[in-house]
Amino acid sequence: MKWMTHLTCWFSLFGLFSFGSALAESPIANSSPSQPIPLTLKTSGPWKIIESPNFRCWSQLPEAEARQLTESCEAWRSRLRTAWITEADRADWSPKCEVYVHANQPAYNQTLRRPGDASVGSTSMNFDQGRTVYRRIDVRADASDWSNAALPHELTHVVLGERFGGHALPRWADEGIAMLSESAEKHRERLENFQGVLTTRTTFKISDLVTTKGMPAPHLRDAFYGQSLALSSLLVRKSTPAKFADFIEESIRIGHDQALKNHYSLNGVTALQQEWNDWVKQPQSVSFVSLPIQVGKTPAVAAMLE
Ligand SMILES: [Zn+2]
């Protein structure tokens, strides 16, 4: 039996922390589905554990917010699978995705055994021959935008794990796709940072960006994350999110050059670089795709977003 541990991003960018009594006022995204979701509540010590068909959410939030959190996870799961999985089956996730909402950084770091880690969200998954056998998200409720930026970002990684059957995505695409789900406010913050990078001409060459592995050094992160989100946006705009995922899948097998020809009629990474250069000549013209808006155009998801 082959097991693979797939530890994805540590969502931690741009000083988004707001220390204080964020637990009591954390805004859970209002994304209740049109159909009521069956929820059960248990408690274990300080934890409220709310179970839905696909999630087991552990938090110390007030009960109403804990329920809203779980409903929000279900809504995001549907939304993300609609976007990224062409023929998503309707089966529930088994095992369920565990979601832990930690009260603060010390609790988060202690649980994950990462002393000093300043991230606010992380995802881990295990796969057995392409099937997900473990899904887990940890987020920090003392970050101001944990529920509408970090949580959908991490949920995207979980859905991508399902879509790609445990095969590692190129780093730029894994993070670029995850960032498409973040809030408009988070996008504004990232865009401001990235336009600064464009102005100082410190972006990656596309050939370097698409082959970057692991976490870039701290001084390169604004460039890496901003450019990954921008490049994902550029390619998603050419067709659909699901077709972008097909392109990424093929690029893993046959390389970016041939996959760009097959999916976007571009003559490899060189042509993509040229198109990129034209786009970013005016940093003000760069913008990001917002996935909730993009997929909100389909009737089923639009109804869910109302
Ligand atoms: Zn990530």
GROMACS .gro file of C-alpha atoms and ligand atoms in nm:
model
  307
    1MET     CA    1   0.000   0.000   0.000
    2LYS     CA    2   0.140   0.337  -0.099
    3TRP     CA    3   0.084   0.634   0.127
    4MET     CA    4   0.174   0.984   0.042
    5THR     CA    5   0.160   1.279   0.272
    6HIS     CA    6   0.079   1.594   0.089
    7LEU     CA    7   0.133   1.903   0.299
    8THR     CA    8   0.027   2.211   0.111
    9CYS     CA    9   0.060   2.577   0.173
   10TRP     CA   10   0.104   2.771   0.488
   11PHE     CA   11  -0.126   3.066   0.430
   12SER     CA   12   0.060   3.351   0.592
   13LEU     CA   13   0.098   3.660   0.391
   14PHE     CA   14   0.117   4.033   0.418
   15GLY     CA   15   0.064   4.091   0.788
   16LEU     CA   16  -0.303   4.016   0.803
   17PHE     CA   17  -0.308   3.950   1.173
   18SER     CA   18  -0.540   4.129   1.407
   19PHE     CA   19  -0.466   4.023   1.759
   20GLY     CA   20  -0.748   4.072   2.000
   21SER     CA   21  -1.087   3.931   2.068
   22ALA     CA   22  -1.135   3.815   1.712
   23LEU     CA   23  -1.306   3.497   1.824
   24ALA     CA   24  -1.614   3.677   1.943
   25GLU     CA   25  -1.642   3.886   1.629
   26SER     CA   26  -1.499   3.663   1.358
   27PRO     CA   27  -1.709   3.713   1.046
   28ILE     CA   28  -1.812   3.381   0.895
   29ALA     CA   29  -1.887   3.416   0.525
   30ASN     CA   30  -2.258   3.429   0.463
   31SER     CA   31  -2.284   3.143   0.221
   32SER     CA   32  -2.567   2.932   0.356
   33PRO     CA   33  -2.688   2.684   0.097
   34SER     CA   34  -3.042   2.688  -0.037
   35GLN     CA   35  -3.113   2.345   0.114
   36PRO     CA   36  -3.069   2.298   0.490
   37ILE     CA   37  -2.763   2.087   0.572
   38PRO     CA   38  -2.799   1.824   0.844
   39LEU     CA   39  -2.567   1.919   1.131
   40THR     CA   40  -2.489   1.744   1.456
   41LEU     CA   41  -2.323   1.903   1.758
   42LYS     CA   42  -2.096   1.735   2.010
   43THR     CA   43  -1.860   1.882   2.264
   44SER     CA   44  -1.520   1.767   2.382
   45GLY     CA   45  -1.354   1.981   2.649
   46PRO     CA   46  -1.350   2.337   2.514
   47TRP     CA   47  -1.430   2.224   2.159
   48LYS     CA   48  -1.762   2.236   1.980
   49ILE     CA   49  -1.762   1.973   1.708
   50ILE     CA   50  -2.016   2.027   1.433
   51GLU     CA   51  -2.052   1.751   1.176
   52SER     CA   52  -2.207   1.785   0.833
   53PRO     CA   53  -2.205   1.532   0.548
   54ASN     CA   54  -1.851   1.630   0.442
   55PHE     CA   55  -1.693   1.812   0.737
   56ARG     CA   56  -1.615   1.777   1.103
   57CYS     CA   57  -1.545   2.129   1.229
   58TRP     CA   58  -1.375   2.181   1.562
   59SER     CA   59  -1.394   2.529   1.711
   60GLN     CA   60  -1.452   2.729   2.024
   61LEU     CA   61  -1.683   2.972   1.850
   62PRO     CA   62  -2.032   3.052   1.977
   63GLU     CA   63  -2.265   2.775   1.862
   64ALA     CA   64  -2.443   2.981   1.596
   65GLU     CA   65  -2.109   3.076   1.439
   66ALA     CA   66  -1.979   2.721   1.465
   67ARG     CA   67  -2.283   2.601   1.272
   68GLN     CA   68  -2.240   2.880   1.017
   69LEU     CA   69  -1.875   2.782   0.976
   70THR     CA   70  -1.971   2.425   0.889
   71GLU     CA   71  -2.242   2.536   0.647
   72SER     CA   72  -1.992   2.773   0.490
   73CYS     CA   73  -1.745   2.486   0.439
   74GLU     CA   74  -2.016   2.283   0.265
   75ALA     CA   75  -2.108   2.576   0.040
   76TRP     CA   76  -1.746   2.636  -0.053
   77ARG     CA   77  -1.692   2.267  -0.123
   78SER     CA   78  -1.983   2.267  -0.370
   79ARG     CA   79  -1.867   2.590  -0.527
   80LEU     CA   80  -1.506   2.475  -0.564
   81ARG     CA   81  -1.595   2.134  -0.701
   82THR     CA   82  -1.824   2.301  -0.957
   83ALA     CA   83  -1.532   2.516  -1.067
   84TRP     CA   84  -1.247   2.270  -1.068
   85ILE     CA   85  -1.387   1.923  -1.120
   86THR     CA   86  -1.564   1.876  -1.450
   87GLU     CA   87  -1.754   1.563  -1.358
   88ALA     CA   88  -1.761   1.576  -0.980
   89ASP     CA   89  -1.940   1.276  -0.837
   90ARG     CA   90  -2.206   1.346  -0.582
   91ALA     CA   91  -2.066   1.111  -0.320
   92ASP     CA   92  -1.989   1.260   0.018
   93TRP     CA   93  -1.629   1.282   0.125
   94SER     CA   94  -1.522   0.977   0.315
   95PRO     CA   95  -1.337   1.039   0.532
   96LYS     CA   96  -1.479   1.380   0.614
   97CYS     CA   97  -1.254   1.685   0.610
   98GLU     CA   98  -1.147   1.780   0.962
   99VAL     CA   99  -1.139   2.157   1.014
  100TYR     CA  100  -0.974   2.294   1.327
  101VAL     CA  101  -1.025   2.660   1.411
  102HIS     CA  102  -0.764   2.753   1.670
  103ALA     CA  103  -0.817   3.046   1.901
  104ASN     CA  104  -0.472   3.197   1.852
  105GLN     CA  105  -0.119   3.147   1.726
  106PRO     CA  106   0.020   2.960   2.031
  107ALA     CA  107  -0.264   2.705   2.019
  108TYR     CA  108  -0.222   2.666   1.641
  109ASN     CA  109   0.157   2.630   1.661
  110GLN     CA  110   0.140   2.384   1.949
  111THR     CA  111  -0.112   2.162   1.773
  112LEU     CA  112   0.086   2.160   1.448
  113ARG     CA  113   0.418   2.133   1.635
  114ARG     CA  114   0.558   2.432   1.448
  115PRO     CA  115   0.705   2.667   1.704
  116GLY     CA  116   0.746   3.020   1.573
  117ASP     CA  117   0.542   2.956   1.257
  118ALA     CA  118   0.349   3.273   1.166
  119SER     CA  119   0.112   3.115   0.913
  120VAL     CA  120  -0.264   3.136   0.970
  121GLY     CA  121  -0.382   2.835   0.772
  122SER     CA  122  -0.251   2.501   0.656
  123THR     CA  123  -0.376   2.186   0.490
  124SER     CA  124  -0.261   1.828   0.510
  125MET     CA  125  -0.384   1.528   0.318
  126ASN     CA  126  -0.292   1.165   0.277
  127PHE     CA  127  -0.357   0.963  -0.035
  128ASP     CA  128  -0.373   0.593  -0.104
  129GLN     CA  129  -0.339   0.510  -0.472
  130GLY     CA  130  -0.497   0.839  -0.576
  131ARG     CA  131  -0.779   0.829  -0.324
  132THR     CA  132  -0.783   1.084  -0.042
  133VAL     CA  133  -0.775   0.898   0.288
  134TYR     CA  134  -0.716   1.199   0.515
  135ARG     CA  135  -0.808   1.566   0.485
  136ARG     CA  136  -0.738   1.828   0.744
  137ILE     CA  137  -0.735   2.207   0.761
  138ASP     CA  138  -0.608   2.418   1.049
  139VAL     CA  139  -0.679   2.790   1.067
  140ARG     CA  140  -0.624   3.064   1.323
  141ALA     CA  141  -0.927   3.263   1.433
  142ASP     CA  142  -0.713   3.556   1.549
  143ALA     CA  143  -0.639   3.646   1.185
  144SER     CA  144  -0.883   3.907   1.064
  145ASP     CA  145  -0.973   3.733   0.739
  146TRP     CA  146  -0.944   3.369   0.836
  147SER     CA  147  -1.299   3.285   0.731
  148ASN     CA  148  -1.318   3.458   0.393
  149ALA     CA  149  -0.958   3.429   0.275
  150ALA     CA  150  -0.758   3.160   0.461
  151LEU     CA  151  -1.043   2.909   0.484
  152PRO     CA  152  -1.151   2.914   0.116
  153HIS     CA  153  -0.782   2.915   0.018
  154GLU     CA  154  -0.718   2.597   0.218
  155LEU     CA  155  -1.043   2.435   0.106
  156THR     CA  156  -0.928   2.487  -0.252
  157HIS     CA  157  -0.615   2.285  -0.177
  158VAL     CA  158  -0.834   2.003  -0.046
  159VAL     CA  159  -1.053   2.006  -0.359
  160LEU     CA  160  -0.741   2.015  -0.578
  161GLY     CA  161  -0.611   1.712  -0.387
  162GLU     CA  162  -0.928   1.532  -0.493
  163ARG     CA  163  -0.909   1.663  -0.851
  164PHE     CA  164  -0.545   1.560  -0.900
  165GLY     CA  165  -0.560   1.235  -0.704
  166GLY     CA  166  -0.263   1.320  -0.487
  167HIS     CA  167  -0.029   1.424  -0.770
  168ALA     CA  168   0.160   1.736  -0.669
  169LEU     CA  169   0.064   2.042  -0.874
  170PRO     CA  170   0.332   2.287  -0.985
  171ARG     CA  171   0.368   2.522  -0.691
  172TRP     CA  172   0.261   2.834  -0.884
  173ALA     CA  173  -0.061   2.667  -0.995
  174ASP     CA  174  -0.144   2.516  -0.657
  175GLU     CA  175  -0.112   2.855  -0.488
  176GLY     CA  176  -0.247   3.054  -0.783
  177ILE     CA  177  -0.568   2.851  -0.793
  178ALA     CA  178  -0.610   2.863  -0.414
  179MET     CA  179  -0.579   3.243  -0.412
  180LEU     CA  180  -0.858   3.283  -0.671
  181SER     CA  181  -1.105   3.196  -0.392
  182GLU     CA  182  -0.994   3.467  -0.153
  183SER     CA  183  -1.201   3.770  -0.064
  184ALA     CA  184  -1.204   4.091  -0.266
  185GLU     CA  185  -1.034   4.264   0.023
  186LYS     CA  186  -0.753   4.009   0.022
  187HIS     CA  187  -0.717   4.047  -0.354
  188ARG     CA  188  -0.687   4.424  -0.317
  189GLU     CA  189  -0.408   4.373  -0.065
  190ARG     CA  190  -0.227   4.124  -0.287
  191LEU     CA  191  -0.271   4.345  -0.595
  192GLU     CA  192  -0.126   4.647  -0.418
  193ASN     CA  193   0.178   4.441  -0.317
  194PHE     CA  194   0.216   4.291  -0.661
  195GLN     CA  195   0.189   4.622  -0.844
  196GLY     CA  196   0.479   4.734  -0.625
  197VAL     CA  197   0.677   4.433  -0.747
  198LEU     CA  198   0.588   4.514  -1.108
  199THR     CA  199   0.696   4.873  -1.065
  200THR     CA  200   1.038   4.766  -0.937
  201ARG     CA  201   1.063   4.499  -1.210
  202THR     CA  202   1.141   4.221  -0.963
  203THR     CA  203   0.905   3.958  -1.100
  204PHE     CA  204   1.008   3.603  -1.190
  205LYS     CA  205   1.078   3.500  -1.547
  206ILE     CA  206   0.781   3.281  -1.638
  207SER     CA  207   1.014   2.986  -1.703
  208ASP     CA  208   1.145   3.022  -1.345
  209LEU     CA  209   0.802   3.077  -1.192
  210VAL     CA  210   0.654   2.760  -1.338
  211THR     CA  211   0.943   2.547  -1.217
  212THR     CA  212   0.968   2.689  -0.865
  213LYS     CA  213   0.945   2.420  -0.601
  214GLY     CA  214   0.894   2.467  -0.229
  215MET     CA  215   0.839   2.792  -0.046
  216PRO     CA  216   1.025   3.091  -0.195
  217ALA     CA  217   1.256   3.297   0.025
  218PRO     CA  218   1.075   3.570   0.222
  219HIS     CA  219   1.197   3.856  -0.001
  220LEU     CA  220   1.053   3.680  -0.308
  221ARG     CA  221   0.709   3.596  -0.170
  222ASP     CA  222   0.521   3.907  -0.283
  223ALA     CA  223   0.650   3.839  -0.633
  224PHE     CA  224   0.580   3.466  -0.623
  225TYR     CA  225   0.228   3.481  -0.482
  226GLY     CA  226   0.120   3.788  -0.676
  227GLN     CA  227   0.259   3.656  -1.003
  228SER     CA  228   0.112   3.308  -0.948
  229LEU     CA  229  -0.231   3.462  -0.890
  230ALA     CA  230  -0.195   3.696  -1.188
  231LEU     CA  231  -0.078   3.421  -1.423
  232SER     CA  232  -0.360   3.190  -1.310
  233SER     CA  233  -0.604   3.475  -1.372
  234LEU     CA  234  -0.462   3.535  -1.721
  235LEU     CA  235  -0.510   3.170  -1.819
  236VAL     CA  236  -0.847   3.119  -1.648
  237ARG     CA  237  -0.981   3.418  -1.845
  238LYS     CA  238  -0.894   3.237  -2.170
  239SER     CA  239  -1.140   2.954  -2.103
  240THR     CA  240  -1.280   2.815  -1.777
  241PRO     CA  241  -1.139   2.708  -1.440
  242ALA     CA  242  -1.198   2.339  -1.524
  243LYS     CA  243  -1.006   2.375  -1.852
  244PHE     CA  244  -0.724   2.550  -1.670
  245ALA     CA  245  -0.711   2.248  -1.437
  246ASP     CA  246  -0.695   2.019  -1.744
  247PHE     CA  247  -0.401   2.227  -1.871
  248ILE     CA  248  -0.221   2.193  -1.538
  249GLU     CA  249  -0.284   1.819  -1.535
  250GLU     CA  250  -0.133   1.785  -1.879
  251SER     CA  251   0.161   2.011  -1.793
  252ILE     CA  252   0.251   1.769  -1.513
  253ARG     CA  253   0.266   1.485  -1.764
  254ILE     CA  254   0.422   1.648  -2.072
  255GLY     CA  255   0.560   1.983  -1.954
  256HIS     CA  256   0.434   2.340  -1.978
  257ASP     CA  257   0.556   2.401  -2.335
  258GLN     CA  258   0.349   2.132  -2.503
  259ALA     CA  259   0.052   2.178  -2.271
  260LEU     CA  260   0.040   2.551  -2.356
  261LYS     CA  261   0.029   2.461  -2.726
  262ASN     CA  262  -0.245   2.203  -2.677
  263HIS     CA  263  -0.471   2.409  -2.452
  264TYR     CA  264  -0.408   2.773  -2.536
  265SER     CA  265  -0.248   2.762  -2.883
  266LEU     CA  266   0.054   2.937  -2.737
  267ASN     CA  267   0.399   2.851  -2.864
  268GLY     CA  268   0.531   2.737  -2.528
  269VAL     CA  269   0.655   2.931  -2.227
  270THR     CA  270   0.835   3.182  -2.453
  271ALA     CA  271   0.505   3.292  -2.605
  272LEU     CA  272   0.343   3.304  -2.263
  273GLN     CA  273   0.627   3.527  -2.144
  274GLN     CA  274   0.562   3.763  -2.435
  275GLU     CA  275   0.193   3.777  -2.359
  276TRP     CA  276   0.274   3.836  -1.993
  277ASN     CA  277   0.515   4.119  -2.079
  278ASP     CA  278   0.246   4.291  -2.287
  279TRP     CA  279  -0.008   4.258  -2.006
  280VAL     CA  280   0.208   4.397  -1.728
  281LYS     CA  281   0.355   4.690  -1.922
  282GLN     CA  282   0.097   4.897  -1.740
  283PRO     CA  283   0.090   4.762  -1.381
  284GLN     CA  284  -0.246   4.936  -1.330
  285SER     CA  285  -0.404   4.715  -1.596
  286VAL     CA  286  -0.331   4.393  -1.406
  287SER     CA  287  -0.627   4.244  -1.222
  288PHE     CA  288  -0.715   3.910  -1.065
  289VAL     CA  289  -1.002   3.674  -1.133
  290SER     CA  290  -1.233   3.633  -0.836
  291LEU     CA  291  -1.357   3.278  -0.828
  292PRO     CA  292  -1.683   3.339  -0.638
  293ILE     CA  293  -1.787   3.581  -0.912
  294GLN     CA  294  -1.658   3.358  -1.190
  295VAL     CA  295  -1.846   3.047  -1.080
  296GLY     CA  296  -2.137   3.248  -0.948
  297LYS     CA  297  -2.253   3.278  -1.309
  298THR     CA  298  -2.383   2.922  -1.311
  299PRO     CA  299  -2.744   2.907  -1.187
  300ALA     CA  300  -2.687   2.644  -0.919
  301VAL     CA  301  -2.398   2.827  -0.761
  302ALA     CA  302  -2.558   3.168  -0.805
  303ALA     CA  303  -2.855   3.040  -0.605
  304MET     CA  304  -2.623   2.923  -0.334
  305LEU     CA  305  -2.446   3.258  -0.320
  306GLU     CA  306  -2.766   3.457  -0.274
  307ZN      ZN  307  -0.189   2.775  -0.031
   0.00000   0.00000   0.00000
